[in-house]
Tab-separated table of C-alpha atoms in Angstrom:
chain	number	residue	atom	x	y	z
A	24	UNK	CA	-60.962	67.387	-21.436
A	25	UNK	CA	-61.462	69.837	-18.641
A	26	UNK	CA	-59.693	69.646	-15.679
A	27	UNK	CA	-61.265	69.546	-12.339
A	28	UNK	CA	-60.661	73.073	-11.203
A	29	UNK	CA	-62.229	73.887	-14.564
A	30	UNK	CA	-65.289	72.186	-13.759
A	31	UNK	CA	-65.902	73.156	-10.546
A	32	UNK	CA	-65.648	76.438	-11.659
A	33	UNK	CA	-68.254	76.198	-14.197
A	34	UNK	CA	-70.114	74.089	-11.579
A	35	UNK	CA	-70.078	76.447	-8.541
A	36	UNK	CA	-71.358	79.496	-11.313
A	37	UNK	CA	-74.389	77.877	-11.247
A	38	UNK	CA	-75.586	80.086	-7.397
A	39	UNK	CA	-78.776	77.628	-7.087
A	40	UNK	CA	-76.429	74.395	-5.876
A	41	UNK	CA	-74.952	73.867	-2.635
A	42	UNK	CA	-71.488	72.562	-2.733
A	43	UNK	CA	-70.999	69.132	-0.919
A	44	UNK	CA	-67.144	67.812	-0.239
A	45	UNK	CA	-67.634	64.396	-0.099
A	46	UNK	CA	-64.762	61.583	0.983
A	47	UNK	CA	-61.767	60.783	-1.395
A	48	UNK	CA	-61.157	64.784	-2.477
A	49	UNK	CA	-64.697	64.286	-4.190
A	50	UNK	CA	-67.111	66.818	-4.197
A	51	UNK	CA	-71.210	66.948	-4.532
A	52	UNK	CA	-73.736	69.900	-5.456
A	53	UNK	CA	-76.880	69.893	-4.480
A	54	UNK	CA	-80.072	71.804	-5.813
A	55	UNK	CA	-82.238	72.087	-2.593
A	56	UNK	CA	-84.931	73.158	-4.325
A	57	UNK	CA	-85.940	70.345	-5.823
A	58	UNK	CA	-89.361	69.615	-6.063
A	59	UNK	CA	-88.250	65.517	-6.548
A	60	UNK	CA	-86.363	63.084	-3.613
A	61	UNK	CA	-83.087	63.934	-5.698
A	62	UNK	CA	-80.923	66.899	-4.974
A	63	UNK	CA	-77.851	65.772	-6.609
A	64	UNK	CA	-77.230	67.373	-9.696
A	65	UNK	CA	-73.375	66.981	-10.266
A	66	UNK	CA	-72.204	63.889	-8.220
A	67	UNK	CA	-68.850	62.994	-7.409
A	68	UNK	CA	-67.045	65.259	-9.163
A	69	UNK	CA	-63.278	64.217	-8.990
A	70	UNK	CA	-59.930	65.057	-8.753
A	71	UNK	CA	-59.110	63.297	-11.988
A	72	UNK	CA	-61.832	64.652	-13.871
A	73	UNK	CA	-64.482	62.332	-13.735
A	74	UNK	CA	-67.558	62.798	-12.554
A	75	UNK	CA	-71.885	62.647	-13.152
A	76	UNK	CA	-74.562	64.920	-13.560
A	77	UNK	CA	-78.456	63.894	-13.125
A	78	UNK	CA	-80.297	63.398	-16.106
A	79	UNK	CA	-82.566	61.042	-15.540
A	80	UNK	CA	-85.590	63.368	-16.253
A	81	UNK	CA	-83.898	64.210	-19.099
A	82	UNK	CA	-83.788	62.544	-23.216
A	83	UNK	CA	-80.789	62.326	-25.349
A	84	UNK	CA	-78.372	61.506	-22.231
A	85	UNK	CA	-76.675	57.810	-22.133
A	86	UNK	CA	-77.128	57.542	-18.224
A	87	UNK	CA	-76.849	54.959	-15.545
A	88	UNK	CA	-78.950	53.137	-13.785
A	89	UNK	CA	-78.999	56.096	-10.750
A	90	UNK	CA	-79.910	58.695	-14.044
A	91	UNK	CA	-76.359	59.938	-14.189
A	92	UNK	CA	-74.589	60.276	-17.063
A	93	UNK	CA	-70.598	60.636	-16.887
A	94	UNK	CA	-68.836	64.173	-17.872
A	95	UNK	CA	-65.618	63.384	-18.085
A	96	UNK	CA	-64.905	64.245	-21.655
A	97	UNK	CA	-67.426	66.967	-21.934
A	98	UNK	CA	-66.663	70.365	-22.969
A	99	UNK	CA	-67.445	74.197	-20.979
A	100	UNK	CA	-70.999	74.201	-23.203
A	101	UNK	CA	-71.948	70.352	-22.819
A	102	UNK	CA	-71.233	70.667	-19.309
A	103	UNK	CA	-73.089	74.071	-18.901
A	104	UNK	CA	-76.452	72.752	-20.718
A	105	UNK	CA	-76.183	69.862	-18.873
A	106	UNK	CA	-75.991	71.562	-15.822
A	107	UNK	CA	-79.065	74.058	-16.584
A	108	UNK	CA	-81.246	71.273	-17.747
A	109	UNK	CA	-80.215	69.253	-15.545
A	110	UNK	CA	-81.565	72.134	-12.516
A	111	UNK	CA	-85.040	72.974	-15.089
A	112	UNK	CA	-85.847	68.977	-15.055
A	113	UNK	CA	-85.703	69.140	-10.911
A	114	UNK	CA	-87.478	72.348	-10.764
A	115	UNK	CA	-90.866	72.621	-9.088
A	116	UNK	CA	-93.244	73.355	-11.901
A	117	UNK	CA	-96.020	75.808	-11.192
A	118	UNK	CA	-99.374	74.412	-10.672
A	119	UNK	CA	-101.016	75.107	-13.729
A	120	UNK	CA	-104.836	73.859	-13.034
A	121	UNK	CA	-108.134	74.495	-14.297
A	122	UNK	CA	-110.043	73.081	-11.031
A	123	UNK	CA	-111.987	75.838	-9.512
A	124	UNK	CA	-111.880	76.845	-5.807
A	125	UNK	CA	-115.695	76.343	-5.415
A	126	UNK	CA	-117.785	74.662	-7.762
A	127	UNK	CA	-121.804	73.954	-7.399
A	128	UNK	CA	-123.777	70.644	-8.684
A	129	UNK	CA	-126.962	69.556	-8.903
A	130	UNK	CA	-129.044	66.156	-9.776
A	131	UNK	CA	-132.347	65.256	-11.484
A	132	UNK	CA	-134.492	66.056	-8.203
A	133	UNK	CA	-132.610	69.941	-7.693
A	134	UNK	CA	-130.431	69.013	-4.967
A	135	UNK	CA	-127.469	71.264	-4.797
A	136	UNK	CA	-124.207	70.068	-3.476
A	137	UNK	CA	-120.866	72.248	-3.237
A	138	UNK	CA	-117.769	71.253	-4.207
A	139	UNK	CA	-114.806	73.370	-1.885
A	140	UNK	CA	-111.507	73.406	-1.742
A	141	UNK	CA	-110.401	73.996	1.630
A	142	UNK	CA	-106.589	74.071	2.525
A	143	UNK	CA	-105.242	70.700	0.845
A	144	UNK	CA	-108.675	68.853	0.837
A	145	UNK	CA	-112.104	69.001	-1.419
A	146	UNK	CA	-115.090	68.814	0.554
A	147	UNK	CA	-118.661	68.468	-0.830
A	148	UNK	CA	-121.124	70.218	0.936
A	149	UNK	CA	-124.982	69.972	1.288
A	150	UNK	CA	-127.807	73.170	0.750
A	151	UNK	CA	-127.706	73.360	4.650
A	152	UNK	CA	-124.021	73.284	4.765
A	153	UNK	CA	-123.446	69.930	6.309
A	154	UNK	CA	-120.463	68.281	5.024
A	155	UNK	CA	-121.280	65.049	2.423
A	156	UNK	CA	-117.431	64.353	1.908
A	157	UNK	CA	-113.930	64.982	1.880
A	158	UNK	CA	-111.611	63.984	-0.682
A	159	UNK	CA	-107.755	64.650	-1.646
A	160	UNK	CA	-108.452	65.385	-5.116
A	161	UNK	CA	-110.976	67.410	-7.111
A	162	UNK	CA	-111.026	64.497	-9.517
A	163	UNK	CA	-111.980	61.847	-6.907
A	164	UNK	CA	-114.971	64.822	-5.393
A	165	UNK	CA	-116.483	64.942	-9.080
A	166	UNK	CA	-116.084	61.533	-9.831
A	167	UNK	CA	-117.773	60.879	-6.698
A	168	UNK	CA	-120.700	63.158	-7.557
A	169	UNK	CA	-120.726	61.558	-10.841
A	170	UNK	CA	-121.524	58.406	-9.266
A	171	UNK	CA	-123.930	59.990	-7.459
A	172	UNK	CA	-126.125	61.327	-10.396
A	173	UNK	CA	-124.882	64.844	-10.160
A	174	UNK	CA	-123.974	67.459	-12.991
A	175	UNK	CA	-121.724	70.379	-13.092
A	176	UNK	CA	-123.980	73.972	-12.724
């Protein structure tokens, strides 16, 4: 078993988590960047030994019911892959999306309506440029031309 000087230095190699000393000689690190509510990634890390890192994005990890599962008798590498995937599953993923910026539609009679994403919102626009709808999605803007009798240009 490693001790706890040995884990926190493996820990506090890891330059993306903020150390956190926490009551009883205990001691927190936090990944700020994560794109989820949780920025624990090793929790409670104590004195004796003991202590948790998040994996409850994770498979093949026994954890709690907070997603933690307990290190005490891991080893340097167990603790080290834990640690990495542990930071990769909290990790804002890049949007990778296929929805265009503008997009133009048209139904059965050659009306035209635009589909536009501007700044967090979708809005649908008429030929003379007065706005039909906003929406929060692209989905719910195409479903809603859908509905409407529109196609896709």
């Amino acid at each position: 078993m490693l001790t706890f000087e040995e884990k926190l230095a493996i820990i506090e190699s890891f330059p993306e988590l903020e150390r956190k000393d926490v009551s009883l000689g205990r001691v927190n690190f936090h990944y700020n960047e994560s794109s989820y509510d949780n920025k624990n990634v090793v929790y409670h890390l104590h004195p004796n030994g003991n202590g948790f890192v998040y994996a409850g994005k994770m498979t093949g990890y026994s954890t709690n019911d907070k997603g933690m599962v307990n290190i005490r008798d891991f080893t340097e590498k167990a603790l080290r892959a834990t640690i990495r995937k542990s930071i990769l599953s909290l990790t804002p993923k890049e949007e990778v999306t296929d929805e265009p910026l503008e997009e133009t539609w048209i139904n059965e009679n050659t009306v035209t309506l635009t589909i536009l994403k501007e700044e967090d919102m979708w809005n649908v626009y008429a030929d003379d440029d007065s706005l039909d709808g906003t929406f929060t999605t692209y989905r719910e803007a195409a479903n809603y031309l859908e509905a409407e009798g529109f196609e896709r240009i």
